[in-house]
GROMACS .gro file of C-alpha atoms in nm:
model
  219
    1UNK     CA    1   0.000   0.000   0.000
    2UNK     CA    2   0.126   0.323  -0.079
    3UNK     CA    3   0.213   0.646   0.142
    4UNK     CA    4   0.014   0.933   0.220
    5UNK     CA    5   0.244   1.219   0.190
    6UNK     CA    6   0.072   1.558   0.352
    7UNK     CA    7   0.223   1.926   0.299
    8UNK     CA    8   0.082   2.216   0.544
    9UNK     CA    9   0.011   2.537   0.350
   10UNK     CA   10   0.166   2.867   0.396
   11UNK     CA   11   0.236   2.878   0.752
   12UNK     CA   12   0.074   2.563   0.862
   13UNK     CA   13   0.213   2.275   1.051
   14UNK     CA   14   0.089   1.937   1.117
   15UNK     CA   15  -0.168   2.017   1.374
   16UNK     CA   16  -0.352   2.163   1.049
   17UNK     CA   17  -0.392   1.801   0.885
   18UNK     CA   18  -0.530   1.649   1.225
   19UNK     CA   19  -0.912   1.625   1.176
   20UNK     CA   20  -0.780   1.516   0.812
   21UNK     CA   21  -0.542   1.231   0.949
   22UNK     CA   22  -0.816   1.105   1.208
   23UNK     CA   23  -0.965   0.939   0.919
   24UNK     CA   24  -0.692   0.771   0.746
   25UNK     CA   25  -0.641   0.421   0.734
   26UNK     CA   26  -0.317   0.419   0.482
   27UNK     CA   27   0.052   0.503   0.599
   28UNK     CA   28   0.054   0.849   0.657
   29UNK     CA   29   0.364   1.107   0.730
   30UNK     CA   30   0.294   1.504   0.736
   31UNK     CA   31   0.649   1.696   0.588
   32UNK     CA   32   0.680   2.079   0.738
   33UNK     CA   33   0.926   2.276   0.466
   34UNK     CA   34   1.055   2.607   0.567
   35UNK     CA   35   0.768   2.892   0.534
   36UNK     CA   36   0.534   2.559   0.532
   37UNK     CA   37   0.539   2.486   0.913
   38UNK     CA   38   0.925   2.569   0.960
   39UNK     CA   39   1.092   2.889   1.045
   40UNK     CA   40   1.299   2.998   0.703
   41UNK     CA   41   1.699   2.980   0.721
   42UNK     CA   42   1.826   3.301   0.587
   43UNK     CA   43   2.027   3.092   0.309
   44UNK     CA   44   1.703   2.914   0.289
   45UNK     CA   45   1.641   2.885  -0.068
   46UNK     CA   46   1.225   2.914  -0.085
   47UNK     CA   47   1.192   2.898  -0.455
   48UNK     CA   48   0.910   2.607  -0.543
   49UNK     CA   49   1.111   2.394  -0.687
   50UNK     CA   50   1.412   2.392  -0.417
   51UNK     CA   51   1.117   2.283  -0.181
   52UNK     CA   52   0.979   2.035  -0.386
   53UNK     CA   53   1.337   1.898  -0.401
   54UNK     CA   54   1.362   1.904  -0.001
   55UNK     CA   55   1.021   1.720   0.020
   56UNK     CA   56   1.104   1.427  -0.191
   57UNK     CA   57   1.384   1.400   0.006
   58UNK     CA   58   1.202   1.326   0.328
   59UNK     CA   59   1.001   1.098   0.107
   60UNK     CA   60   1.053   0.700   0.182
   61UNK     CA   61   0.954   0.494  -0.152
   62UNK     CA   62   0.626   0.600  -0.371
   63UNK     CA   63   0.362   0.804  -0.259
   64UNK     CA   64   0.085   1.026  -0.315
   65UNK     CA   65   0.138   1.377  -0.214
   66UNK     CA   66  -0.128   1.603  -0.050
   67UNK     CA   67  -0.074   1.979  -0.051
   68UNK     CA   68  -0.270   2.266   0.070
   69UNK     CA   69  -0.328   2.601  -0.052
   70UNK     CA   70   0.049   2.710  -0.162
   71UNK     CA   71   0.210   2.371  -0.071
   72UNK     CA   72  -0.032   2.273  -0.411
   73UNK     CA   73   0.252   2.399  -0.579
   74UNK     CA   74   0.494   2.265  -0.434
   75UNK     CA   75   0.411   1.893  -0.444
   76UNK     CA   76   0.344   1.958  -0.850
   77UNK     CA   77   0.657   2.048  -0.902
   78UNK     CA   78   0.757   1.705  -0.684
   79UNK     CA   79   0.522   1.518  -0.928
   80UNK     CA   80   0.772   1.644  -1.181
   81UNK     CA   81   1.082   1.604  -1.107
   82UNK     CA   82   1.060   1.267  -1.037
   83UNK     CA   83   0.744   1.099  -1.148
   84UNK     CA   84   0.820   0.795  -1.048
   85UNK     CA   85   0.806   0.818  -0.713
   86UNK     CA   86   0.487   1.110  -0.702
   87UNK     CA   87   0.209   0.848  -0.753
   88UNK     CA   88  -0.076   1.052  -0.722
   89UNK     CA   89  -0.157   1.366  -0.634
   90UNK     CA   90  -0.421   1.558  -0.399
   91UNK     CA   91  -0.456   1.976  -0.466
   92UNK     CA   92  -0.667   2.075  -0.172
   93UNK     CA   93  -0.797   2.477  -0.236
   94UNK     CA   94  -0.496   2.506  -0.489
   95UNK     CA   95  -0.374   2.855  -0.487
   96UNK     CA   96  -0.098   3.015  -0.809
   97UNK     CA   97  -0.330   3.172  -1.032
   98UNK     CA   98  -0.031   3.437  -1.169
   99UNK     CA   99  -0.288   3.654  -1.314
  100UNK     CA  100  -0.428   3.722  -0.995
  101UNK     CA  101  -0.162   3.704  -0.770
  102UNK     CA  102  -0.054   4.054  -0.681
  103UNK     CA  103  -0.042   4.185  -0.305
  104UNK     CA  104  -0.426   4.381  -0.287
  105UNK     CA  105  -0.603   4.097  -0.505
  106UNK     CA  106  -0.477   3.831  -0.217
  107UNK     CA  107  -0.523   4.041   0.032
  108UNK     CA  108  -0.889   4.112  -0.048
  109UNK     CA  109  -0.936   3.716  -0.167
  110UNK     CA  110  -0.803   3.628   0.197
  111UNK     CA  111  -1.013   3.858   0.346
  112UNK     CA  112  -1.316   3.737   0.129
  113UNK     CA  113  -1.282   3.366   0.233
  114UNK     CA  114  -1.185   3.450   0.610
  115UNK     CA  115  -1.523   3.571   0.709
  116UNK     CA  116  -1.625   3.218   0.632
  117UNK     CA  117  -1.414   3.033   0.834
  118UNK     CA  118  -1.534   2.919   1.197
  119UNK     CA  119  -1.398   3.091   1.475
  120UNK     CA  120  -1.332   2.798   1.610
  121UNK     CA  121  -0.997   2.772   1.387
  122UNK     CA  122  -0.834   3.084   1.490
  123UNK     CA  123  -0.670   2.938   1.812
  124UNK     CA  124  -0.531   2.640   1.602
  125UNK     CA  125  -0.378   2.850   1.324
  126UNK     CA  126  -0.236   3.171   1.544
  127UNK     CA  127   0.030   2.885   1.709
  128UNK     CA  128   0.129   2.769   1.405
  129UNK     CA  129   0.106   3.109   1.201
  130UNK     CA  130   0.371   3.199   1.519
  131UNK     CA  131   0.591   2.928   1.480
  132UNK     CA  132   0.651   2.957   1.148
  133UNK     CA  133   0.722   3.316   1.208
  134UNK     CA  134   0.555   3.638   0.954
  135UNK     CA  135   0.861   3.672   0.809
  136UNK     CA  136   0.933   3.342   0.688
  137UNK     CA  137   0.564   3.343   0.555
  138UNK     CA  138   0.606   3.646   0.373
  139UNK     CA  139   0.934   3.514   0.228
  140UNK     CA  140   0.780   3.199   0.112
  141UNK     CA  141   0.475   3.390  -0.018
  142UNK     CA  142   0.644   3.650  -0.240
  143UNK     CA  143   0.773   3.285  -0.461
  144UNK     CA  144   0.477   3.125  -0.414
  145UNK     CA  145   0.288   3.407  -0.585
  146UNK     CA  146   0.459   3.396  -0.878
  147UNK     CA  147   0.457   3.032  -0.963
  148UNK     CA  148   0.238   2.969  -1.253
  149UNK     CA  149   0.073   2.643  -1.147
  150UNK     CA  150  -0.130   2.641  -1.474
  151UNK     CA  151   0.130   2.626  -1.684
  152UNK     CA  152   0.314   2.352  -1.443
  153UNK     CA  153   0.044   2.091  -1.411
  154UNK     CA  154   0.041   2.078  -1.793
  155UNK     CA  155   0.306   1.809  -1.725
  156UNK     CA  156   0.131   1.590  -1.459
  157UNK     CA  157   0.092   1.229  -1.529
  158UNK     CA  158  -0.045   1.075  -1.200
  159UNK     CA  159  -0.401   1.070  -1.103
  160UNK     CA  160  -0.494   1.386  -0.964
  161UNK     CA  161  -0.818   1.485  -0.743
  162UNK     CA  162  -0.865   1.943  -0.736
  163UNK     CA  163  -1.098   1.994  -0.385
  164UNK     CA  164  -1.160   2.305  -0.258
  165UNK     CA  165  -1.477   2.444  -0.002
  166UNK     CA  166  -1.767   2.635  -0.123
  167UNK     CA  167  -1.660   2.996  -0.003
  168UNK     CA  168  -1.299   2.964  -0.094
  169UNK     CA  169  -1.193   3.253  -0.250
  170UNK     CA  170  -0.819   3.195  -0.280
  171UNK     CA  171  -0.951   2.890  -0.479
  172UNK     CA  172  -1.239   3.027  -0.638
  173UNK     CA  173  -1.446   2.672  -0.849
  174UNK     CA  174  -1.344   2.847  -1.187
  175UNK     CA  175  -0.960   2.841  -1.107
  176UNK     CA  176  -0.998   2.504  -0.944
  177UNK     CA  177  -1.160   2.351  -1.191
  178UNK     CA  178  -0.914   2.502  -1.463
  179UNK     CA  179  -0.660   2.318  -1.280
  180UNK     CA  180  -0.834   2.003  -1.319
  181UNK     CA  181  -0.895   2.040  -1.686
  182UNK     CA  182  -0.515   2.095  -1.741
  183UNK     CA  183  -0.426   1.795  -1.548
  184UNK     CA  184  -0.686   1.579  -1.699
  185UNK     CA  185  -0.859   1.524  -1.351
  186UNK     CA  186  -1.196   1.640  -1.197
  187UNK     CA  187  -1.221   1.942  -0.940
  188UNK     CA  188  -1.464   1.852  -0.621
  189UNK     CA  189  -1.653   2.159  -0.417
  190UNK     CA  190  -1.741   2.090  -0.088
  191UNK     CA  191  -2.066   2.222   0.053
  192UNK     CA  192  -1.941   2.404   0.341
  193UNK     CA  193  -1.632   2.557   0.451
  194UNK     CA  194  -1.318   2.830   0.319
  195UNK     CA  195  -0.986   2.771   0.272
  196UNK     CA  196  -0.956   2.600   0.536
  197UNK     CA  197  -1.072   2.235   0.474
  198UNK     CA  198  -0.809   2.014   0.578
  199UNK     CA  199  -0.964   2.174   0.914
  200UNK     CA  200  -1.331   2.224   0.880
  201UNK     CA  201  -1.409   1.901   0.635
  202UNK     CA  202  -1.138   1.679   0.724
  203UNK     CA  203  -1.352   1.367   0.670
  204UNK     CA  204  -1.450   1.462   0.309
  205UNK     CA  205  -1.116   1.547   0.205
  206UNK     CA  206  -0.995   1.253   0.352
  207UNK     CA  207  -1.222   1.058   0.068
  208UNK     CA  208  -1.079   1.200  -0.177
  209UNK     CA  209  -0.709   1.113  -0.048
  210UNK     CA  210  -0.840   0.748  -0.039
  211UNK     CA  211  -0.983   0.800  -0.394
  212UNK     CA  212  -0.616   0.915  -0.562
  213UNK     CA  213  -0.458   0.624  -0.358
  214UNK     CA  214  -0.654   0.348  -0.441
  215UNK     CA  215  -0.599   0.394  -0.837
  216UNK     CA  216  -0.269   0.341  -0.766
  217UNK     CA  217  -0.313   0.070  -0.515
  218UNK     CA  218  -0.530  -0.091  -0.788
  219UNK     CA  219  -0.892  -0.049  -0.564
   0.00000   0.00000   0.00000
């Protein structure tokens, strides 16, 4: 049976996966990256790619990576550099849309999806936002913004599954299901919830986790 392989978004560190992982029943392992659930080195190099390379390093054997919000990005460009080993792949409220990725129109598209969001989630994200530290985040953000995951996913192979939440609108369900197109997969919208569902909807996403991993595992 193959991995699960989960990436916390910008900022995020495991404890953001946990009502996800609750569900699981396949080998699981959550990978923090700097800006991703780490504090960022100075020398740190945060460029997509340089991250993808750290992540498959952590990686034991085949697996099928989940990311979240930015971390999308990051385990695409895992898928290709070495598709052998990225056996599926989970895009959970995938953000890089370059045309709308300056500073105001994520500011307001944050602000837009946070009034959805429970308030139950702010004293689980302000730890990790903390740990990770603003200016690590910021770091990581200003490359993440500028990856052109459009253009990137062009190359995927593996099966693919695009989820986002209803009121996401980092991940608005035209973007999303753009992304799905290119990749030759199908984009899911969940009911209820923001950008925020590996928190809010952790047992849905969770089906769709089990959904990428058993084409591979031949269910």
């Amino acid at each position: 049976m193959t991995q699960v392989v989960l990436v916390p978004g910008l900022g995020l560190g495991p404890e953001s996966y946990a009502p996800t992982v609750e569900h699981l029943t396949t080998p699981y392992q959550v990978i923090t990256l700097p800006g991703y659930g780490e504090p960022a080195d100075p020398d740190d190099d945060l460029h997509t790619e340089a991250l993808a390379n750290r992540l498959l390093d952590q990686v034991d054997g085949p697996a099928v990576l989940v990311g979240h919000s930015a971390s999308c990005q990051i385990v695409v460009a895992a898928a290709l550099a070495q598709p052998d080993r990225v056996k599926g792949l989970v895009l959970i409220g995938p953000t890089g849309d370059v045309t709308a990725s300056d500073w105001p129109t994520l500011a307001a598209r944050w602000i837009r999806s946070a009034v959805w969001e429970s308030p139950s989630v702010v004293p689980i994200l302000a730890p990790q936002y903390a740990r990770t530290g603003l200016v690590s985040m910021a770091r990581a953000m200003e490359v993440a913004r500028r990856y052109d995951l459009a253009e990137a996913i062009r190359g995927v192979t593996c099966p693919t599954a695009v989820v986002r939440s209803e009121h996401d609108r980092l991940s608005p369900a035209d973007w999303a299901q753009r992304i799905a197109d290119l990749a030759g997969a199908q984009a899911w919208t969940l009911p209820t919830g923001a950008h925020m569902p590996v928190l809010t909807n952790g047992e849905e996403v969770v089906t769709f986790i089990k959904r990428v991993a058993g084409v591979y595992n031949g269910q």
